[in-house]
Tab-separated table of C-alpha atoms in Angstrom:
chain	number	residue	atom	x	y	z
A	1	UNK	CA	-46.376	-33.062	-9.017
A	2	UNK	CA	-42.898	-32.465	-8.261
A	3	UNK	CA	-43.028	-28.931	-9.048
A	4	UNK	CA	-46.213	-28.530	-7.173
A	5	UNK	CA	-44.496	-29.401	-4.237
A	6	UNK	CA	-41.655	-27.374	-5.203
A	7	UNK	CA	-43.789	-24.209	-5.319
A	8	UNK	CA	-45.570	-25.100	-2.002
A	9	UNK	CA	-42.561	-25.211	-0.453
A	10	UNK	CA	-41.428	-21.894	-1.425
A	11	UNK	CA	-44.638	-20.288	-0.586
A	12	UNK	CA	-44.293	-21.855	2.924
A	13	UNK	CA	-40.724	-20.396	3.210
A	14	UNK	CA	-41.466	-17.377	1.467
A	15	UNK	CA	-45.026	-16.254	2.427
A	16	UNK	CA	-43.759	-13.255	4.405
A	17	UNK	CA	-41.979	-11.711	1.852
A	18	UNK	CA	-44.430	-12.421	-0.779
A	19	UNK	CA	-47.258	-10.677	1.334
A	20	UNK	CA	-44.623	-7.963	2.267
A	21	UNK	CA	-43.887	-6.857	-1.626
A	22	UNK	CA	-47.570	-8.431	-3.444
A	23	UNK	CA	-49.919	-6.360	-0.720
A	24	UNK	CA	-48.572	-2.851	-2.046
A	25	UNK	CA	-49.247	-3.862	-5.560
A	26	UNK	CA	-52.398	-5.301	-5.185
A	27	UNK	CA	-54.159	-2.032	-3.294
A	28	UNK	CA	-52.407	0.114	-5.770
A	29	UNK	CA	-55.283	1.037	-7.678
A	30	UNK	CA	-56.716	2.834	-4.800
A	31	UNK	CA	-54.845	5.757	-4.811
A	32	UNK	CA	-54.625	5.929	-8.911
A	33	UNK	CA	-58.021	5.772	-9.551
A	34	UNK	CA	-59.182	7.659	-6.591
A	35	UNK	CA	-56.402	10.529	-6.418
A	36	UNK	CA	-57.189	11.977	-3.212
A	37	UNK	CA	-55.577	12.686	0.173
A	38	UNK	CA	-58.399	10.368	1.644
A	39	UNK	CA	-57.741	7.416	-0.721
A	40	UNK	CA	-53.976	7.823	-0.144
A	41	UNK	CA	-54.366	7.522	3.728
A	42	UNK	CA	-56.937	4.773	3.277
A	43	UNK	CA	-54.182	2.542	1.394
A	44	UNK	CA	-51.296	3.218	3.740
A	45	UNK	CA	-54.160	2.314	6.703
A	46	UNK	CA	-55.192	-0.728	5.001
A	47	UNK	CA	-51.441	-1.992	4.025
A	48	UNK	CA	-50.383	-1.563	7.517
A	49	UNK	CA	-53.439	-3.454	8.646
A	50	UNK	CA	-52.582	-6.278	6.371
A	51	UNK	CA	-48.839	-6.013	7.800
A	52	UNK	CA	-50.324	-6.318	11.630
A	53	UNK	CA	-52.451	-8.906	11.107
A	54	UNK	CA	-50.346	-11.437	9.292
A	55	UNK	CA	-47.228	-10.581	11.123
A	56	UNK	CA	-45.339	-10.598	7.913
A	57	UNK	CA	-42.999	-8.234	9.572
A	58	UNK	CA	-42.299	-7.503	13.365
A	59	UNK	CA	-44.805	-5.263	15.002
A	60	UNK	CA	-41.974	-2.749	15.908
A	61	UNK	CA	-41.152	-2.195	12.332
A	62	UNK	CA	-44.613	-2.109	11.223
A	63	UNK	CA	-45.051	0.970	13.342
A	64	UNK	CA	-42.373	2.660	12.188
A	65	UNK	CA	-43.320	2.653	8.447
A	66	UNK	CA	-46.064	5.648	8.808
A	67	UNK	CA	-42.807	7.651	9.384
A	68	UNK	CA	-42.117	7.092	5.949
A	69	UNK	CA	-45.533	6.618	4.088
A	70	UNK	CA	-47.451	9.501	5.319
A	71	UNK	CA	-44.815	12.164	4.237
A	72	UNK	CA	-44.149	10.161	0.937
A	73	UNK	CA	-48.167	10.631	0.050
A	74	UNK	CA	-48.235	14.216	1.129
A	75	UNK	CA	-50.712	13.670	4.150
A	76	UNK	CA	-48.501	14.617	7.182
A	77	UNK	CA	-45.136	16.705	7.736
A	78	UNK	CA	-42.390	15.038	9.951
A	79	UNK	CA	-42.591	17.202	12.622
A	80	UNK	CA	-39.948	15.422	14.615
A	81	UNK	CA	-37.594	15.688	11.745
A	82	UNK	CA	-34.449	15.365	13.842
A	83	UNK	CA	-35.089	12.584	15.802
A	84	UNK	CA	-36.398	10.553	12.630
A	85	UNK	CA	-33.142	11.205	10.801
A	86	UNK	CA	-31.230	9.858	13.853
A	87	UNK	CA	-33.007	6.971	14.504
A	88	UNK	CA	-32.927	6.081	10.708
A	89	UNK	CA	-29.179	6.397	10.307
A	90	UNK	CA	-28.547	4.564	13.446
A	91	UNK	CA	-30.454	1.848	12.330
A	92	UNK	CA	-28.848	1.327	9.083
A	93	UNK	CA	-25.243	1.641	11.157
A	94	UNK	CA	-26.128	-1.185	13.334
A	95	UNK	CA	-27.064	-3.222	10.473
A	96	UNK	CA	-23.661	-2.383	8.935
A	97	UNK	CA	-21.708	-3.582	12.474
A	98	UNK	CA	-24.021	-6.630	12.615
A	99	UNK	CA	-22.634	-8.067	9.309
A	100	UNK	CA	-19.414	-6.808	10.175
A	101	UNK	CA	-18.939	-4.658	6.967
A	102	UNK	CA	-17.106	-2.039	8.832
A	103	UNK	CA	-14.225	-4.915	9.265
A	104	UNK	CA	-14.154	-5.933	5.896
A	105	UNK	CA	-13.423	-1.773	4.734
A	106	UNK	CA	-10.992	-1.749	8.132
A	107	UNK	CA	-8.688	-4.947	6.733
A	108	UNK	CA	-9.325	-3.786	3.093
A	109	UNK	CA	-7.982	-0.478	3.356
A	110	UNK	CA	-5.211	-1.285	5.585
A	111	UNK	CA	-3.889	-4.296	3.819
A	112	UNK	CA	-3.259	-2.002	0.558
A	113	UNK	CA	-2.564	1.499	2.224
A	114	UNK	CA	1.272	0.176	3.135
A	115	UNK	CA	2.885	-1.393	6.021
A	116	UNK	CA	4.820	1.436	7.295
A	117	UNK	CA	3.455	3.035	10.021
A	118	UNK	CA	2.852	6.505	8.735
A	119	UNK	CA	0.644	4.819	6.177
A	120	UNK	CA	-0.925	2.420	8.190
A	121	UNK	CA	-1.857	5.053	10.831
A	122	UNK	CA	-3.253	7.425	7.856
A	123	UNK	CA	-5.482	4.102	6.416
A	124	UNK	CA	-6.744	3.731	9.810
A	125	UNK	CA	-7.608	7.457	10.419
A	126	UNK	CA	-9.418	7.320	7.139
A	127	UNK	CA	-11.469	4.310	7.956
A	128	UNK	CA	-12.193	5.637	11.341
A	129	UNK	CA	-13.368	8.833	9.454
A	130	UNK	CA	-15.223	7.425	7.020
A	131	UNK	CA	-17.309	5.050	9.461
A	132	UNK	CA	-17.902	8.313	11.644
A	133	UNK	CA	-19.528	9.755	9.334
A	134	UNK	CA	-22.494	7.839	9.087
A	135	UNK	CA	-22.606	6.292	12.360
A	136	UNK	CA	-22.084	7.358	16.088
A	137	UNK	CA	-18.328	8.920	16.725
A	138	UNK	CA	-18.321	6.408	19.999
A	139	UNK	CA	-19.446	3.420	18.049
A	140	UNK	CA	-16.441	3.897	15.189
A	141	UNK	CA	-13.921	5.017	17.957
A	142	UNK	CA	-14.642	1.245	19.566
A	143	UNK	CA	-14.277	-0.223	16.401
A	144	UNK	CA	-11.423	0.845	14.965
A	145	UNK	CA	-9.726	1.026	18.267
A	146	UNK	CA	-8.879	-3.072	18.458
A	147	UNK	CA	-7.634	-2.542	14.920
A	148	UNK	CA	-5.295	0.354	16.317
A	149	UNK	CA	-4.086	-2.373	18.910
A	150	UNK	CA	-3.412	-5.039	17.066
A	151	UNK	CA	-1.813	-3.045	14.347
A	152	UNK	CA	0.941	-2.083	17.037
A	153	UNK	CA	0.994	-5.341	18.918
A	154	UNK	CA	2.032	-7.429	15.425
A	155	UNK	CA	4.659	-4.937	14.541
A	156	UNK	CA	6.124	-5.065	18.040
A	157	UNK	CA	6.167	-9.048	18.344
A	158	UNK	CA	7.543	-9.564	14.825
A	159	UNK	CA	10.231	-7.228	15.647
A	160	UNK	CA	11.046	-8.770	18.954
A	161	UNK	CA	11.068	-12.188	17.215
A	162	UNK	CA	13.613	-10.834	14.334
A	163	UNK	CA	15.938	-9.644	16.688
A	164	UNK	CA	15.803	-13.048	18.948
A	165	UNK	CA	16.459	-14.787	15.739
A	166	UNK	CA	19.482	-12.426	14.948
A	167	UNK	CA	20.934	-12.920	18.134
A	168	UNK	CA	20.407	-17.024	17.861
A	169	UNK	CA	22.288	-16.725	14.709
A	170	UNK	CA	25.297	-14.672	15.620
A	171	UNK	CA	25.580	-16.931	18.907
A	172	UNK	CA	25.921	-19.963	16.188
A	173	UNK	CA	28.255	-18.753	14.373
A	174	UNK	CA	30.282	-17.894	17.277
A	175	UNK	CA	29.880	-21.275	18.599
A	176	UNK	CA	31.215	-22.897	15.129
A	177	UNK	CA	34.330	-20.544	15.418
A	178	UNK	CA	35.001	-20.452	19.126
A	179	UNK	CA	35.670	-22.849	22.021
A	180	UNK	CA	32.395	-23.739	23.668
A	181	UNK	CA	32.677	-24.914	27.257
A	182	UNK	CA	29.434	-26.132	29.075
A	183	UNK	CA	30.000	-24.813	32.912
A	184	UNK	CA	28.387	-24.236	35.692
A	185	UNK	CA	28.999	-20.554	36.944
A	186	UNK	CA	29.188	-19.302	40.118
A	187	UNK	CA	29.770	-15.636	40.134
A	188	UNK	CA	31.993	-14.127	43.365
A	189	UNK	CA	33.183	-10.357	44.146
A	190	UNK	CA	36.205	-10.465	42.381
A	191	UNK	CA	36.107	-12.990	39.343
A	192	UNK	CA	33.731	-15.997	38.034
A	193	UNK	CA	34.292	-19.421	39.194
A	194	UNK	CA	33.290	-21.990	36.454
A	195	UNK	CA	33.172	-25.802	37.045
A	196	UNK	CA	33.037	-27.973	34.371
A	197	UNK	CA	30.552	-30.911	34.145
A	198	UNK	CA	32.609	-33.592	33.086
A	199	UNK	CA	35.891	-32.922	34.871
A	200	UNK	CA	34.613	-30.587	37.631
A	201	UNK	CA	37.769	-28.665	36.893
A	202	UNK	CA	38.019	-24.801	37.922
A	203	UNK	CA	38.890	-22.513	35.663
A	204	UNK	CA	39.828	-18.682	36.446
A	205	UNK	CA	38.335	-16.628	33.361
A	206	UNK	CA	38.058	-12.779	32.979
A	207	UNK	CA	35.655	-10.463	31.545
A	208	UNK	CA	35.973	-11.871	27.914
A	209	UNK	CA	33.148	-14.350	29.009
A	210	UNK	CA	29.779	-14.508	27.857
A	211	UNK	CA	27.014	-16.360	29.320
A	212	UNK	CA	24.103	-17.129	26.937
A	213	UNK	CA	20.487	-18.513	27.509
A	214	UNK	CA	21.408	-22.026	27.561
A	215	UNK	CA	23.994	-21.259	30.454
A	216	UNK	CA	26.777	-22.212	28.306
A	217	UNK	CA	30.002	-20.400	28.255
A	218	UNK	CA	31.456	-19.059	25.183
A	219	UNK	CA	35.700	-18.859	26.127
A	220	UNK	CA	37.266	-16.256	23.874
A	221	UNK	CA	40.917	-16.348	24.576
A	222	UNK	CA	42.309	-14.678	21.343
A	223	UNK	CA	39.947	-11.589	20.711
A	224	UNK	CA	37.947	-9.668	23.164
A	225	UNK	CA	36.627	-7.292	20.455
A	226	UNK	CA	34.313	-10.573	19.061
A	227	UNK	CA	32.190	-10.843	21.967
A	228	UNK	CA	28.409	-10.918	21.597
A	229	UNK	CA	26.394	-8.430	23.463
A	230	UNK	CA	23.081	-9.904	23.855
A	231	UNK	CA	21.569	-6.860	25.622
A	232	UNK	CA	22.483	-4.094	23.091
A	233	UNK	CA	19.478	-2.011	21.447
A	234	UNK	CA	19.555	-0.161	18.494
A	235	UNK	CA	19.923	3.206	18.272
A	236	UNK	CA	16.943	3.997	16.595
A	237	UNK	CA	14.933	1.929	18.998
A	238	UNK	CA	10.922	2.296	18.531
A	239	UNK	CA	9.013	3.004	21.602
A	240	UNK	CA	5.984	1.039	20.894
A	241	UNK	CA	4.067	2.498	24.111
A	242	UNK	CA	4.273	5.892	22.678
A	243	UNK	CA	3.056	4.393	19.590
A	244	UNK	CA	0.533	2.747	20.850
A	245	UNK	CA	-0.472	6.045	22.300
A	246	UNK	CA	-0.513	7.578	18.805
A	247	UNK	CA	-2.783	5.384	17.303
A	248	UNK	CA	-5.206	5.432	19.915
A	249	UNK	CA	-5.282	9.086	19.734
A	250	UNK	CA	-5.462	9.430	15.900
A	251	UNK	CA	-8.488	6.840	16.199
A	252	UNK	CA	-10.227	9.290	18.399
A	253	UNK	CA	-9.443	12.278	16.585
A	254	UNK	CA	-10.459	10.952	13.332
A	255	UNK	CA	-13.798	9.641	14.880
A	256	UNK	CA	-14.451	13.477	15.815
A	257	UNK	CA	-13.248	15.136	12.635
A	258	UNK	CA	-15.507	12.280	10.308
A	259	UNK	CA	-18.422	13.043	12.737
A	260	UNK	CA	-18.790	16.857	11.906
A	261	UNK	CA	-18.293	16.255	8.001
A	262	UNK	CA	-21.648	14.904	7.001
A	263	UNK	CA	-25.315	15.697	8.350
A	264	UNK	CA	-25.898	12.433	10.129
A	265	UNK	CA	-22.359	12.203	11.477
A	266	UNK	CA	-23.038	13.399	15.119
A	267	UNK	CA	-26.115	14.543	17.318
A	268	UNK	CA	-24.858	18.617	16.926
A	269	UNK	CA	-25.044	18.656	13.332
A	270	UNK	CA	-28.510	17.182	13.407
A	271	UNK	CA	-29.546	19.829	16.103
A	272	UNK	CA	-27.757	22.805	14.238
A	273	UNK	CA	-30.139	21.777	11.393
A	274	UNK	CA	-33.295	21.608	13.656
A	275	UNK	CA	-32.744	25.044	15.034
A	276	UNK	CA	-32.091	26.776	11.752
A	277	UNK	CA	-35.261	24.977	10.420
A	278	UNK	CA	-36.949	26.457	13.233
A	279	UNK	CA	-35.766	30.313	13.116
A	280	UNK	CA	-34.538	30.483	9.783
A	281	UNK	CA	-37.295	29.046	7.593
A	282	UNK	CA	-39.497	32.120	6.626
A	283	UNK	CA	-38.525	35.379	5.690
A	284	UNK	CA	-35.876	36.924	3.440
A	285	UNK	CA	-33.043	35.248	4.675
A	286	UNK	CA	-34.744	31.428	4.856
A	287	UNK	CA	-32.381	28.675	4.186
A	288	UNK	CA	-32.540	25.182	4.519
A	289	UNK	CA	-29.561	22.858	5.501
A	290	UNK	CA	-29.766	19.771	3.629
A	291	UNK	CA	-27.897	17.020	3.648
A	292	UNK	CA	-26.031	17.882	0.308
A	293	UNK	CA	-24.983	21.754	1.129
A	294	UNK	CA	-23.884	20.606	4.817
A	295	UNK	CA	-21.625	17.907	3.065
A	296	UNK	CA	-20.135	20.807	0.630
A	297	UNK	CA	-19.334	22.829	3.717
A	298	UNK	CA	-17.960	20.713	5.923
A	299	UNK	CA	-16.185	17.808	3.848
A	300	UNK	CA	-13.375	19.877	2.863
A	301	UNK	CA	-13.372	21.402	6.295
A	302	UNK	CA	-12.960	17.796	7.440
A	303	UNK	CA	-10.383	16.255	5.064
A	304	UNK	CA	-8.012	19.497	5.937
A	305	UNK	CA	-8.440	18.859	9.851
A	306	UNK	CA	-7.534	15.237	8.911
A	307	UNK	CA	-4.529	15.390	7.218
A	308	UNK	CA	-3.191	18.474	9.711
A	309	UNK	CA	-4.055	15.709	12.785
A	310	UNK	CA	-2.105	13.129	10.743
A	311	UNK	CA	0.929	15.267	10.141
A	312	UNK	CA	0.747	16.337	14.045
A	313	UNK	CA	0.984	12.895	15.158
A	314	UNK	CA	3.958	11.750	12.508
A	315	UNK	CA	5.664	15.036	13.935
A	316	UNK	CA	5.101	13.860	17.467
A	317	UNK	CA	5.566	9.901	17.442
A	318	UNK	CA	6.737	8.959	14.153
A	319	UNK	CA	9.262	11.812	12.930
A	320	UNK	CA	11.643	8.950	12.059
A	321	UNK	CA	9.732	7.819	9.336
A	322	UNK	CA	8.228	11.299	8.196
A	323	UNK	CA	12.025	12.382	7.669
A	324	UNK	CA	13.584	11.160	4.914
A	325	UNK	CA	17.098	11.750	6.256
A	326	UNK	CA	16.600	9.536	9.415
A	327	UNK	CA	17.342	6.032	8.354
A	328	UNK	CA	15.006	3.115	9.636
A	329	UNK	CA	16.256	0.057	11.257
A	330	UNK	CA	15.985	-2.834	9.275
A	331	UNK	CA	14.154	-4.956	11.535
A	332	UNK	CA	11.495	-2.316	11.807
A	333	UNK	CA	11.326	-2.618	8.068
A	334	UNK	CA	10.721	-6.204	8.090
A	335	UNK	CA	7.969	-5.959	10.675
A	336	UNK	CA	5.961	-4.005	8.418
A	337	UNK	CA	6.306	-6.291	5.637
A	338	UNK	CA	5.186	-9.161	7.640
A	339	UNK	CA	2.316	-7.044	9.214
A	340	UNK	CA	1.020	-6.127	5.494
A	341	UNK	CA	1.219	-9.686	4.716
A	342	UNK	CA	-0.714	-10.451	7.975
A	343	UNK	CA	-3.689	-7.923	7.080
A	344	UNK	CA	-3.868	-9.403	3.488
A	345	UNK	CA	-4.395	-12.797	5.089
A	346	UNK	CA	-6.879	-11.991	7.353
A	347	UNK	CA	-8.714	-9.974	4.693
A	348	UNK	CA	-8.365	-12.764	2.298
A	349	UNK	CA	-9.601	-15.323	5.207
A	350	UNK	CA	-12.913	-13.434	5.408
A	351	UNK	CA	-13.925	-14.594	1.941
A	352	UNK	CA	-15.994	-13.114	-0.489
A	353	UNK	CA	-19.153	-10.644	0.388
A	354	UNK	CA	-21.935	-12.593	1.748
A	355	UNK	CA	-25.661	-11.868	0.789
A	356	UNK	CA	-26.380	-9.774	3.983
A	357	UNK	CA	-23.259	-7.339	3.211
A	358	UNK	CA	-23.942	-7.178	-0.438
A	359	UNK	CA	-27.396	-6.027	0.899
A	360	UNK	CA	-26.206	-3.870	3.636
A	361	UNK	CA	-23.656	-1.815	1.152
A	362	UNK	CA	-26.102	-1.546	-1.951
A	363	UNK	CA	-28.714	0.241	0.984
A	364	UNK	CA	-25.726	2.539	2.010
A	365	UNK	CA	-24.657	3.665	-1.285
A	366	UNK	CA	-28.480	3.963	-2.211
A	367	UNK	CA	-29.211	6.317	0.992
A	368	UNK	CA	-26.099	8.198	0.095
A	369	UNK	CA	-27.291	8.474	-3.302
A	370	UNK	CA	-30.530	9.528	-2.200
A	371	UNK	CA	-29.730	12.153	0.418
A	372	UNK	CA	-26.867	13.584	-2.406
A	373	UNK	CA	-29.809	13.989	-5.076
A	374	UNK	CA	-32.961	14.931	-3.054
A	375	UNK	CA	-32.320	18.631	-3.346
A	376	UNK	CA	-29.056	20.765	-4.885
A	377	UNK	CA	-30.305	24.012	-3.071
A	378	UNK	CA	-29.685	26.057	-6.220
A	379	UNK	CA	-31.412	23.455	-8.418
A	380	UNK	CA	-34.175	20.673	-7.435
A	381	UNK	CA	-33.874	17.571	-7.007
A	382	UNK	CA	-35.835	14.251	-7.286
A	383	UNK	CA	-37.956	15.374	-4.293
A	384	UNK	CA	-39.756	17.792	-6.935
A	385	UNK	CA	-41.886	14.973	-7.716
A	386	UNK	CA	-43.691	14.798	-4.563
A	387	UNK	CA	-45.263	17.419	-2.329
A	388	UNK	CA	-42.959	20.147	-1.278
A	389	UNK	CA	-41.327	20.243	2.044
A	390	UNK	CA	-43.085	16.784	2.808
A	391	UNK	CA	-40.155	14.231	1.736
A	392	UNK	CA	-36.997	15.295	3.651
A	393	UNK	CA	-33.749	13.597	4.300
A	394	UNK	CA	-35.545	11.774	7.240
A	395	UNK	CA	-37.847	10.161	5.323
A	396	UNK	CA	-35.238	8.724	3.369
A	397	UNK	CA	-33.247	7.689	6.757
A	398	UNK	CA	-36.311	5.740	8.151
A	399	UNK	CA	-37.287	3.662	4.672
A	400	UNK	CA	-33.800	2.730	3.985
A	401	UNK	CA	-33.110	2.159	7.471
A	402	UNK	CA	-36.294	-0.537	7.951
A	403	UNK	CA	-35.439	-2.345	4.927
A	404	UNK	CA	-32.483	-4.371	7.135
A	405	UNK	CA	-34.976	-5.318	9.579
A	406	UNK	CA	-37.298	-7.789	7.168
A	407	UNK	CA	-35.262	-8.373	4.058
A	408	UNK	CA	-34.250	-12.006	3.781
A	409	UNK	CA	-31.122	-13.119	5.636
A	410	UNK	CA	-29.631	-15.057	2.831
A	411	UNK	CA	-30.215	-15.282	-0.879
A	412	UNK	CA	-33.824	-16.155	-1.585
A	413	UNK	CA	-32.950	-17.434	-4.972
A	414	UNK	CA	-30.448	-19.633	-4.220
C-alpha cells in the first residue's frame, strides 16, 4: 500500500513532465506509419493541443514550439530566421543569468588566473568576452562591471590596511625606545607649547616632535633623523582611481570584442546573415553564413583584438607590472595575494553546482555543439538527415531556448 501511495504522490507532483514527455511517444506512430506531410502536421497539431488543454507547460511556451516543430518536420521554413535566432539565444542567455552561472564562471576564472593586476584584468576581459559571445553586449557588461569594481576596491582597501598596520608597528617600536609624554598641544606661531596632563608643566620643544593619532607626543632628544613621517607615500604609488577606469574600459571593450566573435553575439551579425540570405542565396556566387563559418572567420580576429586591447590598457594604466625592470611596492604585492584568497573564498562559498546550473550548462554546450556540427560549409553536417534548408541555427536556438522554461527546477529523481 505504501508503494502505491508513493507512486500516486510521484504522479501528482510530476504529471506535467509525464504529459510533456509521454505524449510525443504515444502519438509517434501517426507520422511513422503514415509518412506524409499531412500526417506530420497532424502529429504536431495534436501534440500542441494536448499541451494547451492540459496546461502542462505555460501557454507562451507552447506557442513558441511550432517555430521548432514545423521546420524540423519539413513542413514550413523559418521565414523570420533572424528574429527566431535572436529570441532563442536570448532565452538561454536569460536562463544563464537567472541561475547565476555567469557569476560562478567569473569567480572561477578570476581565482585561477593570478592575483596581479595585469592577469586579473586579463581574466576579467576573457570572461566578459566569452559571455558576450552568447548574450547581449550590454548584459555582459552589466554583469561584469560589479566584479571589476569589487576587485579594485578590495586591492585598495587591503593596501590601506597594510600601510596603516605598518605605520602603527613603527610607532609601537618607537615608543618602546623613546620617551613618550602624554601631552595636550597648543600650536603657536613660532613654537609648540605642550602641557603635560599630570603636572601641567610647560615644555618648549622644537621641530623634532611628532604627534600621532592618539594625540601623544614622542619627544626625541637624541636623533632627529629617527622621526617617523606618517604622511609619507611610496614612490611607486598606485592611482586606484585611474586603475578603476582601466578596469571599466576593459569590461566595455571586451564585451564589444566578444560580441563580434559569434553569429549570435550581437544584433548586427545576425542582420548581416539576413542580408546575405536575401541577396546571395542564389546564383553562381551563392553562399550561406552559418554559425560555423562565421565563428571560423570572426573568432581569430576577436582573440587578436582582445590581446591588443589588453596590452594597450597595460601600457596606459599599469606599465609598472608590464615592464619587468620597474620594482613593485611590497604592499601592492600583499594586496594582490589577499585578493586571490578573497576570490577563492567567494568561489568556495558558492558550493557545488546545483541542479539548475548543471541543466543550463549542459544545454549551453549542446546548443554550441549542434550549431557547430549542423553544417561544415564544405561538408554536410547532421542537418542532412532533415529536409534541406529547413533546419537552421534558429531552429536549434528555439529548441534549446525553450527547454529551461519547462524543465524541473530541482532534481526530479532525488
